[in-house]
Tab-separated table of C-alpha atoms and ligand atoms in Angstrom:
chain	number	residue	atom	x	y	z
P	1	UNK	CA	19.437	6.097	-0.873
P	2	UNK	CA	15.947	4.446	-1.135
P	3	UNK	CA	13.569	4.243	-3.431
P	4	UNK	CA	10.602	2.932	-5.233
P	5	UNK	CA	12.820	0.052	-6.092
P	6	UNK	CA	12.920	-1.006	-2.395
P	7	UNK	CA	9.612	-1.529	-2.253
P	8	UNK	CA	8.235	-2.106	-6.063
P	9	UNK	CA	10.049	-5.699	-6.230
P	10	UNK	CA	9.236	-7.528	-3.303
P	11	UNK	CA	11.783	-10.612	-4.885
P	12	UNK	CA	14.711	-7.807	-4.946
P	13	UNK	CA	13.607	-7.366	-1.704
P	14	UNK	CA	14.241	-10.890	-0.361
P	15	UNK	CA	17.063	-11.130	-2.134
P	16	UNK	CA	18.811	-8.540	-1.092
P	17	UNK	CA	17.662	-9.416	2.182
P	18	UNK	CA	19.839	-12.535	1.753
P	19	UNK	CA	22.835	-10.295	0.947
P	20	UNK	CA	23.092	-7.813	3.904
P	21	UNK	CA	26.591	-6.760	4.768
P	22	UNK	CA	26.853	-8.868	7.844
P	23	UNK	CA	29.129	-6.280	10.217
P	24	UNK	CA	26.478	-3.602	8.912
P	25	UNK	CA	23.500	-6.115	10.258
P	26	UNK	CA	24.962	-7.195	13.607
P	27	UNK	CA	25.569	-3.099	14.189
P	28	UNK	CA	22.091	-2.305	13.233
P	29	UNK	CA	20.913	-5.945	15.381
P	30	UNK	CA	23.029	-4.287	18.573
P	31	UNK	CA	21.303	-1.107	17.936
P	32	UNK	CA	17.879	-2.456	18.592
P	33	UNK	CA	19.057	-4.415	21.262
P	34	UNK	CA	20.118	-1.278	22.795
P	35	UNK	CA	16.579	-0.222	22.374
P	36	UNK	CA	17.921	2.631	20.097
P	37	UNK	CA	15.483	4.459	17.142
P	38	UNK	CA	15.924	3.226	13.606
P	39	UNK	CA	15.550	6.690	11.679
P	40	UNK	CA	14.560	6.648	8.157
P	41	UNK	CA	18.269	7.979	6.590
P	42	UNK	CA	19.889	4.894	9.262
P	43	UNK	CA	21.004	2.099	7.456
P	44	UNK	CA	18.545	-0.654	7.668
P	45	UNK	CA	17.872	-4.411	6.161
P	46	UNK	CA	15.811	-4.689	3.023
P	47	UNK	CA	14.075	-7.129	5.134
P	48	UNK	CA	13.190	-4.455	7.981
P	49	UNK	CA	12.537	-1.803	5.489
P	50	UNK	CA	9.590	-4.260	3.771
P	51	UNK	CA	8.288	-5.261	6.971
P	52	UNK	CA	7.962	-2.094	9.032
P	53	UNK	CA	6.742	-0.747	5.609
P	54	UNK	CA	3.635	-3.482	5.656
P	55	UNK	CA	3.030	-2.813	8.653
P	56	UNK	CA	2.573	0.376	8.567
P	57	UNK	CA	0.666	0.978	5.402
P	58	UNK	CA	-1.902	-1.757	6.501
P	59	UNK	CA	-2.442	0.388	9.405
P	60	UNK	CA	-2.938	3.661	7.265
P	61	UNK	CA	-5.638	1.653	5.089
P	62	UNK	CA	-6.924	0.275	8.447
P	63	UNK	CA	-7.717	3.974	9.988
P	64	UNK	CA	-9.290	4.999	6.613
P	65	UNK	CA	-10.993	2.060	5.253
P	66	UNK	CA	-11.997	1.525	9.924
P	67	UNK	CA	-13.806	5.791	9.546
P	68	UNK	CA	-16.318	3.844	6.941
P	69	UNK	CA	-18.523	1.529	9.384
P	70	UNK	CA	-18.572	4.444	11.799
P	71	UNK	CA	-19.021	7.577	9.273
P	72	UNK	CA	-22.512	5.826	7.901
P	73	UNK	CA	-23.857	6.402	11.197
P	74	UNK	CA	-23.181	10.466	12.101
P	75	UNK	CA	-26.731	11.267	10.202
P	76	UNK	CA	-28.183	8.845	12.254
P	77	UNK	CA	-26.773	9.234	16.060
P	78	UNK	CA	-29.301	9.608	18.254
P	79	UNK	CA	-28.642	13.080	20.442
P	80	UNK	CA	-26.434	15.695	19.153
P	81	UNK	CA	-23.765	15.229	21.598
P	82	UNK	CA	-23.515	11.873	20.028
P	83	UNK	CA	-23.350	12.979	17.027
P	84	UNK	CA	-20.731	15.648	17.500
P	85	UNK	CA	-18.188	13.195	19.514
P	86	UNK	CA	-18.912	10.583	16.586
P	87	UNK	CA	-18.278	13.369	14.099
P	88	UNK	CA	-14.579	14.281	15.951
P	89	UNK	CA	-13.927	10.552	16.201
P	90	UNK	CA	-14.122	9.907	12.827
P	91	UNK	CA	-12.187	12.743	11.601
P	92	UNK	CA	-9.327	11.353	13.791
P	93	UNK	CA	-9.229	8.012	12.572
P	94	UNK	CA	-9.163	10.003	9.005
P	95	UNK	CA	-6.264	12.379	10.900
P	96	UNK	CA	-4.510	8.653	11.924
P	97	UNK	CA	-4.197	7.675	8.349
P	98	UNK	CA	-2.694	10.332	7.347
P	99	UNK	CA	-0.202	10.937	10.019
P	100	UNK	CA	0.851	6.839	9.503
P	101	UNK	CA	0.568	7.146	5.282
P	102	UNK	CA	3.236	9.381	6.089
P	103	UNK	CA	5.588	7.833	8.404
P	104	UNK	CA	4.877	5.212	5.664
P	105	UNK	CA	6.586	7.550	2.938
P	106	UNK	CA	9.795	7.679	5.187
P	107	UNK	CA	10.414	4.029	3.793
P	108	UNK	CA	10.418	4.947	0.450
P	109	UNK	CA	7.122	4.245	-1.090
P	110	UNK	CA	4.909	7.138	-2.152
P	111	UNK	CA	1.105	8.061	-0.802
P	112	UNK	CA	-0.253	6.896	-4.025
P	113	UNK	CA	1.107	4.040	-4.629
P	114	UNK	CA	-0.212	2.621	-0.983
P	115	UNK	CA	-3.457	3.769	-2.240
P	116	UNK	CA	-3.618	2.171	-5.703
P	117	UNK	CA	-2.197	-0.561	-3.544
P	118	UNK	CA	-5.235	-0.384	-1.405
P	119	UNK	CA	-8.112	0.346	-4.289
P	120	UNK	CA	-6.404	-2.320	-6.403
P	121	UNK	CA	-6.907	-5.047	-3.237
P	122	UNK	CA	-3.422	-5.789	-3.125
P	123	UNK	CA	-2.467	-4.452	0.579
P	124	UNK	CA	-4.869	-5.742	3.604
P	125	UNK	CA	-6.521	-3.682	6.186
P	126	UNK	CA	-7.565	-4.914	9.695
P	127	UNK	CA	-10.276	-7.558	9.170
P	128	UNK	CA	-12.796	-6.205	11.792
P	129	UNK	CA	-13.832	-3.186	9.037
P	130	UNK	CA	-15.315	-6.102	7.154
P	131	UNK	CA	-18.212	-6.200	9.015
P	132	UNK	CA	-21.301	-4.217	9.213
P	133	UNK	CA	-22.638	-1.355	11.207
P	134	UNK	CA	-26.163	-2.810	11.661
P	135	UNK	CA	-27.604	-0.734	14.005
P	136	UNK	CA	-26.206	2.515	16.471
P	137	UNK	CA	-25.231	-0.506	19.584
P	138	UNK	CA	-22.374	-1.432	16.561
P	139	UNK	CA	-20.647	2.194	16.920
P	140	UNK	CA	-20.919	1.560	20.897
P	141	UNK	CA	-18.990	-1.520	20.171
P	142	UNK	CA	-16.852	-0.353	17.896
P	143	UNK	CA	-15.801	2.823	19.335
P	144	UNK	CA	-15.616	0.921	22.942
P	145	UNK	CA	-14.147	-2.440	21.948
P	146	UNK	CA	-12.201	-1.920	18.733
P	147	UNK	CA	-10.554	0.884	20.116
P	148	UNK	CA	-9.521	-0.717	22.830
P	149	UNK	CA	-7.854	-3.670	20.639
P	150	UNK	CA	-5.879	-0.878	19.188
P	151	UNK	CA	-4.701	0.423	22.057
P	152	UNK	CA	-3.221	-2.636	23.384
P	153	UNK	CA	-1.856	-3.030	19.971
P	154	UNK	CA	-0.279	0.810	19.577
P	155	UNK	CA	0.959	1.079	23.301
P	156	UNK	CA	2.858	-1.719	22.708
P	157	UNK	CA	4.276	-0.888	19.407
P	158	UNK	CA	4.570	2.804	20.382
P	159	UNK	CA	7.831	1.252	22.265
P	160	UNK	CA	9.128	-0.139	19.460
P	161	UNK	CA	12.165	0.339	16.993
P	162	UNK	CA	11.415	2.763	13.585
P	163	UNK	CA	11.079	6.104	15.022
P	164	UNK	CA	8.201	7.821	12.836
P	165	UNK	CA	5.798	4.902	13.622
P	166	UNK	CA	6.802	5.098	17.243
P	167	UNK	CA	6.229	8.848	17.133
P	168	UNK	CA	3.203	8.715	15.239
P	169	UNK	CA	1.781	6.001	17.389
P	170	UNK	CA	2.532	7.869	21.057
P	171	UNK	CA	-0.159	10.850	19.374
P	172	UNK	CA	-2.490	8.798	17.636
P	173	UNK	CA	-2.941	6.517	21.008
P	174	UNK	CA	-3.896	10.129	23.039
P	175	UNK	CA	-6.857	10.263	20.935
P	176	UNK	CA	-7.627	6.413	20.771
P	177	UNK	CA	-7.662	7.257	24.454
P	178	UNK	CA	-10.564	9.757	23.906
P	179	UNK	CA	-12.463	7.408	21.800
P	180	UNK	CA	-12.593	4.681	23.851
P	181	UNK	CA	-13.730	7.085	26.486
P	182	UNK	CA	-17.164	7.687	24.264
P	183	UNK	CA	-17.111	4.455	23.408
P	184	UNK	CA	-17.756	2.677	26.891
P	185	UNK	CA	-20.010	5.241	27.552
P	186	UNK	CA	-22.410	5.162	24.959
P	187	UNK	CA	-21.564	1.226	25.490
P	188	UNK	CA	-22.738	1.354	29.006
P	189	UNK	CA	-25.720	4.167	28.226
P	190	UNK	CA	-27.098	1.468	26.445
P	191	UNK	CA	-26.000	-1.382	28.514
P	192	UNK	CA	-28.125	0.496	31.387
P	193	UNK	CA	-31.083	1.861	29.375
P	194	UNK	CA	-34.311	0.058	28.319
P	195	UNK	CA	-34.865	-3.876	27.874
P	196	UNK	CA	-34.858	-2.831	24.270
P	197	UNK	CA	-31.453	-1.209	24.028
P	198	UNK	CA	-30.435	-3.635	26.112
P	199	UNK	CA	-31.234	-6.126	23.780
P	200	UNK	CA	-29.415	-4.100	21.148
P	201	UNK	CA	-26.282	-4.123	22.735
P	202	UNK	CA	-26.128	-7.386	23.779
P	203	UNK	CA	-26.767	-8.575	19.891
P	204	UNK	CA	-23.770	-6.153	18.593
P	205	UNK	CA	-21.471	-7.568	20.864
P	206	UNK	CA	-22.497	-10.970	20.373
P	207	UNK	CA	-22.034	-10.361	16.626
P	208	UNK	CA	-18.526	-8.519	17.049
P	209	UNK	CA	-16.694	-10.446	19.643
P	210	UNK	CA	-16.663	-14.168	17.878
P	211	UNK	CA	-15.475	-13.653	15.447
P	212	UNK	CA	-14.116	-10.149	14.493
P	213	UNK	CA	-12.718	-8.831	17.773
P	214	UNK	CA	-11.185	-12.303	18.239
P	215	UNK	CA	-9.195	-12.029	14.949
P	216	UNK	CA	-8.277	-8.773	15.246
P	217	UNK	CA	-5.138	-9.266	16.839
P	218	UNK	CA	-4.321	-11.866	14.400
P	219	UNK	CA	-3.720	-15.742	14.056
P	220	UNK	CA	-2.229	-18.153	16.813
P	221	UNK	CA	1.313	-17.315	17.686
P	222	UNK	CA	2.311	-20.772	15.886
P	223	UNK	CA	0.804	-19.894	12.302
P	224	UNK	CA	1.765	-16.175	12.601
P	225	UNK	CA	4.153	-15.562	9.453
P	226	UNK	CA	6.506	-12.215	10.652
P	227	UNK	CA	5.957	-12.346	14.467
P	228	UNK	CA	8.795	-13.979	15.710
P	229	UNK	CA	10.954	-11.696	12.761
P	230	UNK	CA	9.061	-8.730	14.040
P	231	UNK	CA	9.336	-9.089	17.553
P	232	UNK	CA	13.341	-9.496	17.203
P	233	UNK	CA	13.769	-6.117	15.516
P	234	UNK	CA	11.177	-4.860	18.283
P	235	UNK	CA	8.442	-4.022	15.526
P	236	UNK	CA	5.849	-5.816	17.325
P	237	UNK	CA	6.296	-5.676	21.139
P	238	UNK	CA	3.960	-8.523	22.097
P	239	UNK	CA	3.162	-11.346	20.329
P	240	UNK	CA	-0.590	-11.721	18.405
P	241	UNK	CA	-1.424	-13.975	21.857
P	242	UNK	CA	-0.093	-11.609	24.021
P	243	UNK	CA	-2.053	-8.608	22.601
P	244	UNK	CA	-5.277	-11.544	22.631
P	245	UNK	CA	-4.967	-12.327	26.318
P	246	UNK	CA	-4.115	-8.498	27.261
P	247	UNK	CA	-7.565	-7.444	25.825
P	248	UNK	CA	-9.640	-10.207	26.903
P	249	UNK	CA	-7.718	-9.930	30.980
P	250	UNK	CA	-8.969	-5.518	30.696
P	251	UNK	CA	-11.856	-5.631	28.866
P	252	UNK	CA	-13.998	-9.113	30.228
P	253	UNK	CA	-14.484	-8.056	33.496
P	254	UNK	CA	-15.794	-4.916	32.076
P	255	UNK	CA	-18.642	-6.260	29.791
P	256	UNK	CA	-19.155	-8.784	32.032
P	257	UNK	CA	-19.795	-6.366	35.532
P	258	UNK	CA	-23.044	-4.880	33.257
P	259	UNK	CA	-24.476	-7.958	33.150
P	260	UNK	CA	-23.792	-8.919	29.452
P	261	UNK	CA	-22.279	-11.677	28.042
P	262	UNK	CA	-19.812	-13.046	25.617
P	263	UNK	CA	-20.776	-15.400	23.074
P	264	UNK	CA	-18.404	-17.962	23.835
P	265	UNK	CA	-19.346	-20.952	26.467
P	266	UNK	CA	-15.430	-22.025	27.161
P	267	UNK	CA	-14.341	-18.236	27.727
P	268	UNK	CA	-12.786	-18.151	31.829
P	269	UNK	CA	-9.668	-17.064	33.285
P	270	UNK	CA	-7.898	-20.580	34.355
P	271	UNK	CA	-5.541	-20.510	37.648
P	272	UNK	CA	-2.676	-19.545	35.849
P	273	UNK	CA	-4.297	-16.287	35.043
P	274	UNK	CA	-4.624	-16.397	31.297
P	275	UNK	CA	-7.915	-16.666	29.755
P	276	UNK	CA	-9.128	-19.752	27.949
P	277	UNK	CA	-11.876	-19.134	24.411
P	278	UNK	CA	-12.669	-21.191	21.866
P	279	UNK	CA	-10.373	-20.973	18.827
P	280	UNK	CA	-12.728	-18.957	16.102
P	281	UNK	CA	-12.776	-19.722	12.775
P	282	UNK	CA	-8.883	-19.353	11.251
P	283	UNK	CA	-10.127	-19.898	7.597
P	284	UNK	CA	-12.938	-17.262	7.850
P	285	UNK	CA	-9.807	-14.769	8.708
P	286	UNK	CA	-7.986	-15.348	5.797
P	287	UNK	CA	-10.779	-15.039	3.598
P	288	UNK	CA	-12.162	-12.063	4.913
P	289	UNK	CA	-8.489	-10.308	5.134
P	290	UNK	CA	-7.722	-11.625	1.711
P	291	UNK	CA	-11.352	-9.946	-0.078
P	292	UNK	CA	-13.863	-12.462	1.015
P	293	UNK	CA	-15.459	-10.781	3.874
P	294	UNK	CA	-19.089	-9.349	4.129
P	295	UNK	CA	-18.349	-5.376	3.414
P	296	UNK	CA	-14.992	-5.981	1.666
P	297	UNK	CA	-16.850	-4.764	-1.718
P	298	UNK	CA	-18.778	-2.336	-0.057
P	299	UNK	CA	-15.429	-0.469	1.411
P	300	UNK	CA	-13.722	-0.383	-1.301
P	301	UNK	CA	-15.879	0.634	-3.701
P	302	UNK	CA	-16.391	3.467	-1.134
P	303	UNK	CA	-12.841	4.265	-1.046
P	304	UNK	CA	-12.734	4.091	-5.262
P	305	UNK	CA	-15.480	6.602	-5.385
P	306	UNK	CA	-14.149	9.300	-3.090
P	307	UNK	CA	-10.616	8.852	-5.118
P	308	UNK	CA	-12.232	9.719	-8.230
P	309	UNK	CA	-14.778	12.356	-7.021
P	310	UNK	CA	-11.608	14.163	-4.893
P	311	UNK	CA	-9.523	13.652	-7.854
P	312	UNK	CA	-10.350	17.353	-8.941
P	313	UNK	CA	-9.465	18.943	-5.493
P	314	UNK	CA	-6.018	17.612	-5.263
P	315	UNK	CA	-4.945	18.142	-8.717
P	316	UNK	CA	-6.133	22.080	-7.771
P	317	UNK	CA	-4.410	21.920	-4.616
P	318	UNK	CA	-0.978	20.348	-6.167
P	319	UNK	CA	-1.820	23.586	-9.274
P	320	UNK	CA	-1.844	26.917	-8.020
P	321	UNK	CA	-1.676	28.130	-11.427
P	322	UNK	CA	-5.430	27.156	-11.997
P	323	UNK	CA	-7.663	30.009	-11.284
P	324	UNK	CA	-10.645	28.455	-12.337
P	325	UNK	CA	-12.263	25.222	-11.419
P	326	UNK	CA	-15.352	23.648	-12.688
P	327	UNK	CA	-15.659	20.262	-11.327
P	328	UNK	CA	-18.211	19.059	-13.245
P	329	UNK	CA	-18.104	20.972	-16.626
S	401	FAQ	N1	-6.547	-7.841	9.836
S	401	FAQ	O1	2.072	-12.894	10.662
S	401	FAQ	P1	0.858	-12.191	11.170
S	401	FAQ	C1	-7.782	0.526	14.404
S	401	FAQ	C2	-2.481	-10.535	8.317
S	401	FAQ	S1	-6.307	0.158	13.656
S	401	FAQ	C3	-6.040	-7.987	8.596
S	401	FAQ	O2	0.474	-12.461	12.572
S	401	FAQ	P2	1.669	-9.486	11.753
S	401	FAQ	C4	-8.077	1.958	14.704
S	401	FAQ	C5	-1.054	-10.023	8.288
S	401	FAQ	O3	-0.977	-8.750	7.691
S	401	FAQ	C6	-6.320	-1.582	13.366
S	401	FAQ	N2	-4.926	-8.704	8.345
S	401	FAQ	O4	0.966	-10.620	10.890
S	401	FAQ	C7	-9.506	2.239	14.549
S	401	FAQ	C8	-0.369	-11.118	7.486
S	401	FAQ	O5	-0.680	-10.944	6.098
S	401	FAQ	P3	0.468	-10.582	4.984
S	401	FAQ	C9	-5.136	-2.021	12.609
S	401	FAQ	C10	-4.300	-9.269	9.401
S	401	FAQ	O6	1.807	-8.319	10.890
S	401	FAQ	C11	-10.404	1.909	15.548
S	401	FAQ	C12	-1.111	-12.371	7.913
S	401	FAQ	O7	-2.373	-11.956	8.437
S	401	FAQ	N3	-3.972	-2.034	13.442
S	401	FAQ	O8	-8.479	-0.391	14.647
S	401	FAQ	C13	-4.767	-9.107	10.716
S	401	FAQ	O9	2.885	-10.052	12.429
S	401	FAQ	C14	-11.777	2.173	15.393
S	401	FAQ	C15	-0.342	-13.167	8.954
S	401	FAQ	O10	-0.410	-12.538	10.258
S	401	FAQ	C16	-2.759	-2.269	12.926
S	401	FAQ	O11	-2.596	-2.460	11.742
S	401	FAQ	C17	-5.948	-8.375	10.904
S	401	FAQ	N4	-6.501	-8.194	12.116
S	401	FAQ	O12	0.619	-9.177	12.928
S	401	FAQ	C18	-9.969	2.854	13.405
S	401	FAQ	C19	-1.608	-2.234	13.910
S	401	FAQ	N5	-3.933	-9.779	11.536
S	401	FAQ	O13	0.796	-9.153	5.184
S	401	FAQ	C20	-11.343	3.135	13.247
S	401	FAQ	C21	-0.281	-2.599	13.282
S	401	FAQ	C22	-2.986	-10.345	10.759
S	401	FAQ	O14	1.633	-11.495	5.243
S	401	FAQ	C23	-12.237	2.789	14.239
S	401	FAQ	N6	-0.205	-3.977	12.879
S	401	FAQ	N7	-3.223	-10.041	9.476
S	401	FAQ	O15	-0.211	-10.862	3.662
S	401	FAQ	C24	0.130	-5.003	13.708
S	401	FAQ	O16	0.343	-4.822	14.900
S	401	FAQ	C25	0.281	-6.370	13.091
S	401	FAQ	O17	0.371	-6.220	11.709
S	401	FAQ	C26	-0.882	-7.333	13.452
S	401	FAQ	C27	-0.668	-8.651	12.664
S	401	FAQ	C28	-0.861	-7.657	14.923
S	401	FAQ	C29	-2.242	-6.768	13.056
């Protein structure tokens, strides 16, 4: 059995982590090592539970808080076929969250409490939907760039141990796969058009890449907290580094063959074939992931509003006995 007293303590947690039944941890160790699927009714550390939980929930918030930046903008894309791709994109991400909120629930913690957990400022979402959506060369970026980050992230983890993330992650990557498809092109539409979109495009990604693209995949390998955890239970299948360096080795030569550049004077690829940047800004990371970011008020408050304004759809939906409803009486 699990419950919301898994996840409601987080010292319980730890401690009980402390306490596993050892035979019962080296048979659930040898079953990842076989590369077998943790299912939520397996037995399973506290520990595990807790992380895979995190993870996934900051994901969930990630897709729904990551539809805001993007959503401002469907009024305002310039053709209509722009504006209908944009439109399908972000109902996806919107579709993501809720196909990860509920491989969430398999853990044991319920939908609403990972949104009060979210509203309240408690849980984290990726850092990079801190940061504004200044003009329409930002949704180029974003829907080229980000999407790409989260690709390398989700193929990756798509291999990894707790089935319903796995599964959820194998779908939700198909249609990353479509997004980053719009996203280079209205990317390169722009990176090919006038001097003045040109111009545009260039100043997005200068604005994106250092810093919020080079945080997204998180801190150094040596200050990351649950990496090395996560990576032996085959959570995370590449390291924060790894992920870094996969991104930079696709996607450089890309930006860089139309004649842009990156905002970063040390960035080349060194003999050895990994890439060498300049470190950005750790403590700008942690403020921004923990509240202190430019749009962190702005989402959230977004987020708040559309809880209380939807409140009187889903307490219809959840009562079929109401006949009647007058939302604003
Ligand atoms: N943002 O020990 P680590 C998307 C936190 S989806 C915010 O290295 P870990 C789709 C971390 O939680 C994007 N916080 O952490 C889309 C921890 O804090 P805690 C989201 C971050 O977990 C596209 C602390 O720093 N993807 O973009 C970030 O081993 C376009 C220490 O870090 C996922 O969530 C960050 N970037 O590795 C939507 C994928 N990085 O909890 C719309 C699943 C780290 O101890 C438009 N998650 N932190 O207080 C993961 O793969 C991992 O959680 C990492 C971080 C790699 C993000």
């Amino acid at each position: 059995m699990y419950g919301n007293a898994y996840i409601e303590n987080d010292t319980k947690l730890v401690q009980s982590a402390q306490v596993e039944d050892p035979e019962k941890l080296a048979e659930f160790e040898a079953r990842i090592a076989r590369g077998e699927k943790i299912e939520p009714d397996d037995w399973m550390p506290a520990e595990y539970r807790r992380q895979v939980l995190r993870m996934i929930e900051q994901h969930a918030h990630s897709e729904i808080i990551g539809a805001l930046p993007e959503g401002t903008w469907i009024t305002r894309a310039p053709t209509l076929k722009r504006k209908l791709a944009l439109i399908a994109k972000v109902q996806d991400e919107v579709g993501h969250g809720h196909l990860l909120y509920a491989a969430a629930e398999t853990l044991g913690k319920s939908r609403e409490a990972m949104i009060n957990d979210l509203l309240s400022g408690k849980s984290k979402y990726s850092n990079v939907f801190n940061y504004p959506a200044k003009t329409w060369a930002d949704i180029a970026v974003i829907g080229f760039l980000v999407d790409a980050g989260a690709i390398v992230n989700q193929l990756a983890n798509a291999k990894g141990s707790y089935g319903p993330y796995c599964r959820a992650l194998e779908r939700i990557c198909y249609e990353e796969s479509f997004h980053l498809k719009q996203g280079y092109d209205a990317f390169v539409a722009l990176a090919t058009g006038t001097p003045m979109q040109r111009e545009m495009v260039q100043d997005a990604l200068n604005r994106w890449w250092f810093p919020p693209l080079m945080h997204f995949f998180g801190p150094p390998d040596t200050i990351s907290v649950h990496t090395e955890k996560l990576m032996r239970w085959k959570v995370k299948m590449m390291s924060n580094e790894e992920m870094r360096q996969d991104f930079m080795e696709q996607y450089v030569p890309k930006i860089w063959e139309l004649g842009l550049t990156l905002p970063d004077p040390k960035l080349k690829k060194k003999e050895d074939g990994s890439w060498e940047y300049t470190q950005p800004d750790w403590d700008e990371f942690f403020r921004v992931i923990n509240g202190d970011g430019p749009c962190n008020k702005e989402r959230l408050a977004v987020r708040r509003y559309a809880e209380e304004n939807g409140r009187w759809v889903r307490e219809a939906l959840m009562n079929p006995t109401i006949k009647h409803i007058v939302p604003y009486a």
